[in-house]
XYZ file of C-alpha atoms in Angstrom:
655
model
C 9.807 6.319 -27.190
C 8.600 2.430 -29.399
C 5.026 2.520 -31.039
C 2.260 2.011 -30.232
C 0.995 -2.033 -31.051
C 4.648 -3.062 -31.074
C 4.412 -4.507 -27.114
C 0.819 -6.655 -27.597
C 2.164 -9.985 -28.904
C 5.223 -9.495 -25.955
C 1.825 -8.519 -23.782
C 0.076 -12.072 -24.847
C 2.593 -13.856 -24.011
C 3.201 -12.626 -20.779
C -0.227 -12.930 -20.111
C -0.533 -16.383 -20.608
C 2.661 -17.226 -18.773
C 0.981 -15.858 -15.721
C 3.675 -14.082 -14.496
C 2.164 -11.353 -14.092
C 0.277 -8.771 -11.854
C -3.686 -9.353 -11.520
C -6.678 -8.602 -9.669
C -7.558 -11.762 -6.569
C -10.192 -12.861 -5.066
C -13.075 -9.873 -4.792
C -11.955 -7.994 -7.227
C -12.149 -10.912 -8.937
C -15.731 -11.267 -8.359
C -16.471 -7.556 -8.521
C -14.785 -7.236 -11.894
C -16.597 -10.085 -13.139
C -20.123 -9.007 -12.111
C -19.575 -5.207 -13.383
C -19.354 -6.813 -16.640
C -22.966 -8.773 -16.910
C -26.037 -5.967 -18.404
C -28.373 -5.833 -15.674
C -25.696 -6.289 -12.478
C -27.666 -5.606 -9.106
C -25.891 -2.672 -7.280
C -27.137 -4.693 -3.949
C -25.550 -7.909 -5.404
C -22.567 -5.735 -5.826
C -22.922 -4.283 -2.612
C -23.145 -7.561 -0.794
C -20.135 -8.999 -2.766
C -17.836 -5.529 -1.922
C -18.571 -6.028 2.154
C -17.266 -9.353 1.737
C -13.922 -7.354 1.645
C -14.069 -5.411 4.813
C -10.616 -3.275 3.455
C -12.167 -3.146 0.211
C -15.324 -1.606 1.609
C -13.332 1.306 3.384
C -11.591 2.359 0.833
C -14.588 2.177 -1.920
C -16.299 4.870 0.522
C -13.211 7.051 1.151
C -13.261 7.197 -2.846
C -16.835 7.642 -2.966
C -16.056 10.938 0.138
C -13.290 12.681 -2.467
C -15.640 13.225 -4.974
C -19.266 14.421 -3.352
C -19.365 18.544 -3.089
C -18.126 19.896 0.652
C -21.520 20.543 2.477
C -23.427 17.803 1.213
C -23.473 14.793 3.899
C -21.088 12.194 3.503
C -21.174 8.672 2.284
C -21.847 6.203 4.773
C -22.223 2.798 2.897
C -20.974 1.031 0.284
C -24.801 1.414 -2.113
C -24.014 5.161 -1.342
C -20.889 4.886 -3.066
C -21.692 2.889 -5.538
C -23.566 5.493 -6.639
C -21.218 7.632 -6.040
C -18.697 5.990 -8.169
C -20.604 4.063 -10.949
C -19.385 0.992 -12.580
C -16.639 1.848 -14.633
C -14.798 2.948 -11.558
C -15.427 0.513 -9.434
C -14.072 -2.129 -11.204
C -10.838 -0.280 -12.017
C -11.062 0.692 -8.193
C -10.992 -2.824 -6.982
C -8.676 -4.023 -10.017
C -6.161 -1.291 -8.694
C -7.182 -1.940 -4.291
C -6.606 -5.856 -5.433
C -2.936 -4.743 -7.152
C -2.505 -2.953 -3.896
C -3.053 -5.613 -1.338
C -1.173 -8.561 -3.147
C 1.848 -6.241 -3.708
C 2.518 -4.296 -1.412
C 6.087 -5.950 -1.135
C 7.618 -8.408 -3.503
C 9.985 -10.228 -4.572
C 12.554 -7.499 -6.713
C 14.963 -5.867 -4.463
C 15.439 -3.002 -5.880
C 12.108 -2.115 -7.070
C 10.423 0.825 -4.119
C 6.627 -1.219 -3.029
C 5.837 1.203 -0.600
C 7.277 4.149 -2.402
C 5.683 3.094 -5.885
C 2.162 2.911 -4.182
C 2.396 6.230 -2.757
C 3.103 7.880 -4.900
C 0.648 6.603 -7.449
C -2.632 7.547 -4.934
C -0.857 10.907 -5.299
C -1.630 10.020 -9.168
C -4.744 9.103 -8.818
C -5.814 12.450 -6.743
C -4.314 14.325 -8.601
C -6.023 12.955 -11.914
C -9.212 13.053 -9.724
C -8.262 17.412 -9.452
C -6.675 17.833 -12.537
C -10.089 16.571 -15.194
C -12.074 18.786 -13.578
C -9.692 22.088 -14.635
C -9.273 19.600 -18.256
C -12.365 18.967 -18.926
C -11.460 15.703 -19.994
C -12.788 12.880 -18.060
C -15.553 12.443 -14.989
C -12.904 12.123 -11.559
C -14.015 8.782 -10.457
C -12.338 7.197 -13.816
C -8.963 9.870 -13.425
C -8.891 8.789 -9.450
C -9.301 4.786 -10.863
C -6.533 5.342 -14.006
C -4.077 6.862 -11.985
C -3.945 4.399 -9.072
C -2.971 2.579 -12.545
C -0.794 4.336 -14.676
C 2.694 3.805 -13.909
C 1.332 -0.248 -13.082
C 4.355 -1.922 -16.014
C 6.649 -0.985 -13.752
C 5.387 -2.804 -11.489
C 4.696 -5.568 -13.905
C 7.916 -5.890 -14.812
C 8.929 -5.989 -11.579
C 7.024 -9.443 -10.615
C 7.536 -11.372 -13.699
C 10.943 -10.966 -13.858
C 11.941 -9.809 -10.021
C 15.918 -10.354 -10.899
C 16.506 -9.259 -14.331
C 14.359 -6.263 -13.572
C 16.362 -5.225 -10.809
C 19.338 -5.993 -13.009
C 18.282 -3.351 -15.149
C 17.093 -0.961 -12.401
C 20.078 -0.459 -10.709
C 22.081 0.058 -13.648
C 19.743 3.298 -14.830
C 19.892 6.603 -13.117
C 16.312 8.305 -12.538
C 14.656 5.629 -13.346
C 10.973 6.884 -16.229
C 12.344 7.251 -19.275
C 15.707 6.063 -18.565
C 14.562 2.783 -18.614
C 12.987 2.379 -21.589
C 15.433 1.247 -23.694
C 17.544 -1.336 -21.581
C 13.573 -2.486 -20.754
C 13.041 -3.663 -24.347
C 16.285 -4.546 -24.383
C 16.065 -7.421 -21.441
C 12.453 -7.805 -21.921
C 11.431 -7.400 -25.631
C 8.561 -4.018 -24.250
C 9.411 -1.433 -21.971
C 7.174 -0.750 -19.174
C 5.206 2.126 -20.662
C 4.032 -0.591 -23.513
C 2.932 -2.735 -21.220
C 1.028 -1.482 -18.593
C -1.167 0.032 -21.579
C -1.747 -3.714 -22.974
C -3.199 -4.392 -18.976
C -5.115 -1.548 -18.668
C -7.036 -2.294 -22.086
C -7.197 -5.665 -20.908
C -8.645 -4.926 -18.235
C -10.926 -2.516 -19.501
C -9.737 0.741 -19.647
C -11.388 2.905 -22.129
C -8.635 3.249 -25.102
C -8.067 7.628 -24.484
C -6.966 6.157 -21.331
C -4.499 3.719 -22.152
C -3.096 6.167 -25.368
C -1.712 9.129 -22.177
C -0.662 5.765 -20.309
C 1.490 5.080 -23.008
C 3.267 8.387 -23.744
C 3.526 8.725 -19.177
C 7.473 9.106 -19.700
C 7.407 11.273 -22.845
C 8.996 14.488 -21.508
C 7.312 16.358 -25.156
C 3.893 17.004 -25.509
C 3.415 14.080 -28.493
C 1.391 15.268 -30.646
C -1.977 15.146 -30.153
C -5.706 17.874 -32.215
C -4.771 20.434 -31.143
C -7.844 20.848 -28.104
C -8.489 17.649 -28.031
C -10.154 15.489 -25.340
C -6.727 13.494 -25.281
C -4.518 16.705 -25.547
C -6.152 17.715 -22.404
C -6.268 14.471 -20.889
C -1.790 14.624 -21.657
C -1.788 18.347 -19.438
C -4.010 16.655 -16.628
C -1.793 14.032 -16.422
C 1.361 16.006 -16.252
C -0.556 17.794 -13.312
C -0.941 14.816 -11.775
C 2.525 14.156 -12.063
C 4.102 17.208 -11.129
C 1.638 16.620 -7.829
C 2.892 13.197 -6.956
C 6.405 14.395 -7.286
C 5.424 16.922 -4.766
C 4.089 14.206 -2.521
C 6.742 11.870 -2.837
C 9.705 14.597 -2.598
C 12.060 15.701 0.491
C 10.824 18.809 2.252
C 13.965 20.893 1.087
C 12.261 20.894 -2.044
C 8.480 20.580 -1.970
C 8.805 24.949 -2.989
C 10.506 23.679 -6.085
C 7.823 20.826 -6.917
C 5.110 23.055 -6.424
C 6.346 25.414 -8.840
C 6.507 23.358 -11.338
C 2.601 22.285 -10.486
C 1.546 25.961 -10.542
C 3.063 25.598 -14.599
C 1.114 22.585 -15.101
C -1.941 24.128 -13.440
C -1.362 27.708 -15.646
C -1.885 24.404 -19.334
C -5.220 23.815 -17.626
C -6.108 27.680 -17.078
C -5.744 26.783 -13.230
C -4.777 30.698 -11.472
C -2.050 30.106 -8.871
C -3.638 30.610 -5.995
C -6.072 27.961 -6.937
C -3.735 26.211 -7.683
C -1.824 26.338 -4.221
C -5.103 26.204 -2.172
C -5.894 22.812 -4.806
C -2.063 21.279 -3.577
C -3.197 21.167 0.402
C -6.193 19.670 -0.367
C -5.001 16.853 -1.944
C -1.872 16.605 -0.097
C -4.355 16.348 2.756
C -6.397 14.172 0.908
C -2.603 11.854 0.295
C -1.802 11.747 4.068
C -5.573 10.520 4.992
C -5.265 7.742 2.034
C -1.473 6.441 2.840
C -3.071 6.340 7.222
C -5.895 4.133 5.611
C -3.795 1.802 3.971
C -0.622 1.553 5.853
C 1.807 3.254 3.596
C 4.844 5.451 5.092
C 6.675 6.403 2.780
C 10.001 7.833 4.709
C 8.716 12.028 4.138
C 7.475 15.088 5.325
C 3.921 14.911 6.183
C 4.568 19.511 6.025
C 2.346 21.489 3.702
C 5.662 23.943 2.702
C 4.969 27.876 4.643
C 3.261 29.656 2.171
C 1.057 31.272 1.581
C -2.932 29.040 1.365
C -5.362 31.529 -0.256
C -8.388 31.588 2.320
C -10.975 29.421 0.011
C -8.617 26.509 0.828
C -10.294 23.205 1.018
C -8.602 22.097 4.546
C -11.887 20.781 6.189
C -10.021 20.723 9.488
C -6.567 23.075 10.718
C -3.738 20.339 11.148
C -4.848 17.587 8.779
C -1.461 17.555 7.844
C 0.513 17.318 10.616
C -1.944 15.601 12.558
C -0.986 11.676 11.038
C 0.659 9.874 13.109
C 3.131 7.501 12.188
C 4.105 3.373 12.547
C 5.195 2.931 16.357
C 8.579 1.810 15.641
C 7.644 -1.615 17.070
C 5.249 -2.023 13.903
C 8.364 -1.346 12.363
C 10.524 -3.931 14.101
C 8.042 -6.644 12.991
C 7.983 -5.981 9.387
C 11.490 -6.271 9.435
C 11.367 -8.866 11.085
C 8.402 -10.785 8.390
C 10.970 -9.205 5.203
C 12.972 -12.383 6.255
C 13.504 -13.806 2.646
C 13.870 -18.021 3.601
C 12.202 -18.335 6.812
C 8.200 -19.139 7.090
C 6.582 -16.635 8.921
C 4.919 -17.241 12.078
C 2.344 -14.860 13.174
C 1.516 -15.128 17.683
C -1.538 -13.760 18.556
C -2.801 -13.916 21.950
C -3.938 -11.658 24.560
C -1.962 -13.697 27.403
C 1.405 -12.237 27.565
C 2.656 -16.244 28.652
C 0.213 -17.830 26.441
C 2.343 -16.246 23.806
C 5.675 -16.529 25.032
C 4.973 -20.525 25.755
C 4.653 -20.934 21.682
C 6.962 -18.419 20.823
C 9.124 -20.688 22.973
C 7.997 -24.185 21.060
C 8.302 -22.644 17.968
C 12.370 -21.128 18.746
C 14.440 -24.068 17.620
C 11.915 -24.507 15.026
C 13.730 -22.184 11.933
C 10.553 -19.635 11.473
C 10.862 -16.131 11.522
C 8.395 -15.551 14.612
C 6.400 -12.373 15.423
C 4.465 -11.897 18.091
C 0.735 -9.890 18.869
C -1.118 -9.228 22.139
C -3.667 -6.829 20.084
C -6.433 -10.044 18.720
C -8.861 -6.726 17.934
C -6.657 -5.595 15.035
C -4.828 -9.045 14.281
C -7.055 -9.020 11.264
C -5.705 -5.516 9.623
C -2.132 -6.482 10.990
C -2.554 -10.426 8.837
C -2.873 -8.442 5.506
C 0.306 -6.056 5.833
C 1.825 -8.638 7.417
C 1.117 -11.988 5.184
C 2.387 -14.593 7.290
C 2.655 -18.548 6.172
C 1.107 -19.593 9.732
C -0.454 -17.677 12.136
C -1.277 -18.581 15.492
C -4.900 -17.510 17.861
C -5.267 -18.322 20.908
C -8.484 -17.117 22.817
C -10.826 -17.479 25.372
C -14.376 -19.312 23.285
C -15.164 -19.087 19.484
C -17.196 -16.488 19.639
C -18.971 -14.470 17.266
C -16.764 -12.525 17.003
C -13.517 -15.103 16.395
C -15.291 -17.323 13.967
C -16.710 -13.971 11.678
C -12.671 -12.868 11.606
C -11.272 -16.522 11.035
C -14.105 -16.132 8.144
C -12.798 -13.601 6.780
C -9.582 -13.901 7.301
C -10.098 -16.902 4.922
C -12.545 -15.101 1.790
C -9.188 -13.073 1.281
C -6.186 -14.519 -1.051
C -4.210 -14.282 1.931
C -5.965 -15.919 4.253
C -6.394 -18.894 2.144
C -3.196 -20.515 1.957
C -2.321 -18.468 5.290
C -2.141 -22.294 8.087
C -4.340 -20.997 11.041
C -3.939 -22.969 14.197
C -6.583 -21.618 16.565
C -5.875 -22.190 20.630
C -9.204 -21.952 22.889
C -9.957 -22.104 26.463
C -12.705 -23.460 26.771
C -12.436 -26.287 24.018
C -15.404 -28.763 23.645
C -15.906 -30.586 21.118
C -18.515 -28.151 19.681
C -16.375 -25.485 19.682
C -13.301 -27.057 18.206
C -15.617 -27.436 15.380
C -17.119 -24.595 14.997
C -13.376 -23.121 14.745
C -13.021 -25.736 12.241
C -15.653 -25.402 9.604
C -15.126 -21.382 10.719
C -11.866 -22.097 7.689
C -9.510 -22.941 10.624
C -6.401 -25.536 9.823
C -6.570 -27.005 13.376
C -7.408 -26.451 16.819
C -6.340 -27.117 20.438
C -7.688 -26.383 23.640
C -4.882 -24.134 25.234
C -4.569 -26.138 28.389
C -2.667 -29.853 26.196
C 0.808 -31.017 26.485
C 3.466 -28.961 25.275
C 4.558 -32.238 23.082
C 1.264 -32.204 21.889
C 0.516 -28.503 20.585
C 4.600 -28.142 19.544
C 3.728 -31.573 17.422
C 0.431 -29.553 16.022
C 2.648 -26.795 15.402
C 4.989 -28.250 13.540
C 2.320 -30.618 11.434
C 1.730 -26.957 10.328
C 5.052 -25.817 9.718
C 5.684 -28.294 7.313
C 2.102 -28.083 5.193
C 3.538 -24.292 4.893
C 7.278 -25.581 3.549
C 5.356 -27.320 1.055
C 3.529 -24.614 0.027
C 6.638 -22.601 -0.065
C 8.756 -25.325 -2.063
C 5.747 -25.506 -3.777
C 6.028 -22.233 -4.746
C 9.335 -22.158 -5.946
C 8.368 -24.934 -7.869
C 6.018 -23.178 -10.091
C 7.956 -19.485 -10.056
C 10.670 -22.025 -11.900
C 8.429 -22.985 -14.113
C 7.097 -19.798 -14.693
C 10.746 -18.497 -15.376
C 11.387 -20.252 -17.737
C 7.957 -19.938 -19.332
C 8.608 -16.318 -19.489
C 11.767 -16.723 -20.713
C 11.230 -18.917 -23.406
C 7.903 -15.803 -24.158
C 11.184 -13.070 -24.391
C 12.928 -15.526 -26.662
C 10.142 -15.396 -28.583
C 9.126 -11.875 -29.066
C 12.350 -10.985 -29.763
C 12.081 -13.572 -32.993
C 9.400 -12.011 -33.849
C 10.561 -9.137 -33.246
C 13.139 -9.586 -35.732
C 11.069 -11.100 -38.488
C 8.515 -7.497 -38.030
C 11.954 -4.660 -37.628
C 13.209 -3.238 -39.835
C 16.851 -3.644 -38.689
C 18.588 -0.332 -40.165
C 16.066 2.035 -39.075
C 14.116 0.035 -35.519
C 11.079 1.140 -37.916
C 8.521 -1.927 -38.424
C 9.074 -3.211 -41.792
C 7.055 -4.377 -45.167
C 5.495 -7.386 -43.850
C 4.290 -5.894 -40.765
C 2.664 -3.183 -42.746
C 1.304 -5.001 -45.418
C -0.596 -7.188 -42.081
C -1.690 -3.589 -40.018
C -2.352 -1.538 -42.928
C -5.186 -4.998 -43.852
C -6.098 -4.171 -40.450
C -7.274 -1.005 -39.827
C -8.707 -1.302 -43.854
C -10.840 -4.090 -41.692
C -11.761 -1.867 -39.236
C -12.635 1.333 -41.525
C -14.768 -0.861 -43.259
C -16.948 -2.216 -40.510
C -16.700 1.373 -38.366
C -16.901 4.128 -41.339
C -14.518 5.559 -39.944
C -11.605 7.534 -42.131
C -8.821 5.897 -42.879
C -5.550 7.277 -45.031
C -2.291 6.255 -45.400
C 1.081 8.086 -46.849
C 4.374 6.689 -48.767
C 7.234 9.026 -48.522
C 10.437 8.738 -50.526
C 13.702 9.773 -49.409
C 15.035 12.400 -52.501
C 18.418 11.658 -53.471
C 19.337 8.005 -51.631
C 21.752 6.966 -54.486
C 23.181 10.399 -54.561
C 24.426 10.627 -51.317
C 25.375 7.219 -51.467
C 27.576 7.778 -54.857
C 29.202 10.753 -52.832
C 29.285 9.890 -49.603
C 29.383 6.064 -49.037
C 26.661 3.669 -48.293
C 27.129 4.286 -44.887
C 26.595 7.694 -44.949
C 22.946 6.379 -47.011
C 22.507 4.318 -44.065
C 22.627 7.629 -41.881
C 20.468 9.964 -43.885
C 17.762 6.839 -43.998
C 17.718 6.815 -39.909
C 18.031 11.014 -39.270
C 15.432 10.739 -41.518
C 13.274 7.413 -39.398
C 13.064 10.013 -36.889
C 12.174 13.380 -37.921
C 9.383 11.395 -39.257
C 8.770 9.664 -35.759
C 8.490 12.982 -34.261
C 6.151 14.786 -36.569
C 3.288 12.363 -36.920
C 0.253 12.277 -34.643
C 0.533 9.460 -31.636
C -2.038 6.970 -33.333
C 0.103 7.175 -36.482
C 2.427 4.217 -37.573
C 5.742 4.514 -39.579
C 7.229 1.519 -41.205
C 10.014 0.962 -43.705
C 8.697 -0.999 -46.644
C 12.115 -0.200 -49.320
C 15.123 0.813 -49.674
C 14.380 4.717 -49.950
C 10.351 4.794 -49.131
C 8.427 4.577 -46.314
C 4.218 4.249 -45.770
C 2.586 5.763 -43.191
C -1.204 4.411 -41.727
C -2.846 7.042 -40.261
C -6.055 5.525 -38.592
C -9.177 8.656 -38.509
C -6.869 10.339 -41.166
C -9.249 12.191 -43.820
C -7.651 13.324 -46.842
C -7.138 16.897 -45.682
C -5.799 16.332 -42.876
C -3.460 13.624 -43.174
C -2.065 16.016 -46.491
C -1.482 18.216 -43.064
C 0.207 15.977 -41.274
C 2.545 15.612 -43.828
C 3.365 19.007 -44.597
C 4.700 19.239 -41.819
C 6.656 15.720 -41.686
C 7.910 17.220 -45.253
C 9.656 20.110 -42.839
C 10.795 18.875 -40.015
C 12.622 15.881 -42.295
C 13.973 19.277 -44.433
C 15.405 20.829 -40.880
C 16.876 17.675 -40.208
C 20.132 18.341 -41.578
C 22.616 14.764 -42.460
C 26.059 15.220 -40.149
C 28.542 12.133 -41.821
C 32.027 13.054 -41.801
C 32.589 16.757 -41.530
C 30.062 17.620 -44.493
C 26.656 18.607 -43.766
C 24.013 16.904 -46.079
C 20.324 18.624 -46.632
C 18.020 16.138 -46.680
C 14.526 15.644 -48.347
C 11.234 13.339 -49.225
C 8.406 12.988 -52.041
C 5.376 12.275 -50.238
C 1.643 10.875 -51.767
C -0.905 10.948 -49.820
C -4.676 8.544 -50.213
C -7.961 8.706 -48.301
C -9.960 5.397 -48.411
C -12.875 5.837 -50.662
C -15.617 3.067 -50.273
C -15.653 2.672 -54.228
C -11.713 0.751 -53.339
C -10.977 -2.523 -53.807
C -8.761 -3.853 -51.218
C -6.041 -1.865 -48.576
C -3.094 -2.488 -51.478
C -5.510 -0.143 -53.829
C -4.800 2.617 -51.781
C -1.303 2.253 -50.282
C -1.002 2.758 -54.671
C -2.481 6.146 -54.617
C -0.872 6.986 -52.495
C 2.790 5.731 -54.100
C 0.995 7.571 -57.493
C 1.218 10.877 -55.229
C 4.500 10.536 -54.674
C 5.597 9.687 -58.312
C 3.850 13.040 -58.965
C 5.528 14.644 -55.600
C 8.835 13.474 -57.217
C 7.843 14.385 -61.347
C 7.262 17.778 -59.667
C 10.878 18.720 -58.381
C 10.826 16.518 -54.957
C 10.420 17.933 -52.131
C 7.043 18.018 -51.691
C 3.436 16.660 -51.137
C 1.516 15.494 -53.485
C -2.206 13.102 -53.782
C -3.912 12.347 -57.090
C -6.440 12.433 -55.063
C -8.814 16.063 -54.848
C -10.209 17.103 -50.918
C -13.942 17.688 -50.216
């Protein structure tokens, strides 16, 4: 995996291009309010109340946290008190992205599967952190929902190029990291972590996000919070994989969950009960959000302990699938080249009249007679134009139009209202509520057709502008990738793929400044490869290059997550250790020395032993600058070589 921090400039370039997914509408106002020191819960509740869909999701999330036996949460104000400000901010971000990116232009990206899996991750994290005691449940739910956001970001920013990457890789996940880096100069794990940090997610969460696809547990402090949070994440991932697995594979996936739960001290029966409870909640969530992953809603036929928290018998099997008619509507709406027009009218002949007039206008037509459910359907379908027929402009219709206009989708949707009682006051009320146009139902066909064509002209102009904007963003994004690659080349050692001396010196200056401000410890290691000249002389320079690469790989696997490994000379490496004391860094250095000693070089049919001499130094207050710290570590490496090589030394004394 790429060293932490490598993708930061790539993220900044992508963020500046405007192509990354970002929260919109009510979510942006929620995020802005939650960053204020004196935020009022009443004001926050009022803003959230402007988005009926978000209200339901917030209340649902709050009820998932309260203990059984307690009165359910029924209002936004109560939900805010249960969830807290940080969780509300993250939920606003996650659910806004879900609303905006239920589908997209990347043909190989499974948007339905992505969001269904992310919801399962959210529920899994919420349950797992309780056992691992690594974080608050409300924050964990929000974090789980956004854990894979880097994949969505690449699908959004580079739909065509990312489709090519996805189609060329079997299995996804960790297998995507190298192809993504080659194509975009950053992979989804680093990009997702940078996005989470930008949105204010605490760093101990974002460090875990960087390692979502790691097969082996990274090196964390034993028993520490990050190790427990990583174990919680692996349990959540096992639950998400279980939820999306074919029915015949779920028992195997459940065994994996039981194994992961054991790492957090959860007994088998308790894990089975917890899995059943989470699965029921997941079914409820995907129904609430109108997701329809093509998987069974049945929990495996195994003995679920009596302590299971299923609250309603049959809850898992009782979720109704979308009707076939709804599936057909969504298929029609996915027509990529035609504007989508939604005709809403309880009167069948009225709907057919409008559809007949539009038949020759090269658009995809979707009809529904469900006027009451039109708001949810319009937000799900995301048509370019909506023609709404109603008897009069009553409060319910005006409120629906106003609510639609407050959503990001509704703001750009052309809305034509057909009303039976069409006096001037009624038409003015409809237009002031947010309608783009209004006509009486009794108007002649040629007038209605003229209004429909005017609306479609506006829609097509908007689509052309959006197409031009996307082309410009595409050029900017490609330029950003090129710039990032040039930037990476300037800071990367081409042989080992590690950061080079220029990067190392800049980075240690940054860490030095941070340590001075915060008082946090800082240490470093200087590592010399022993006998590189002998390898070059006996086997050739190609063998020497292979030895350097082998040592680089061994060092990367042995160091801590936060350590920064760089190659600063021919046979010399520098490791920057933020938060490291002399004692802990000496321990880490010894682990690195042993890892290299065990990593034999195989070249030309020969096996060659490798060894390193390591010098360690810690920043002390009397030191002048970062260069003095590096020189002190270099003196330690010199002592190790003088003492016989393959050793760890420091001119300082611990304690």
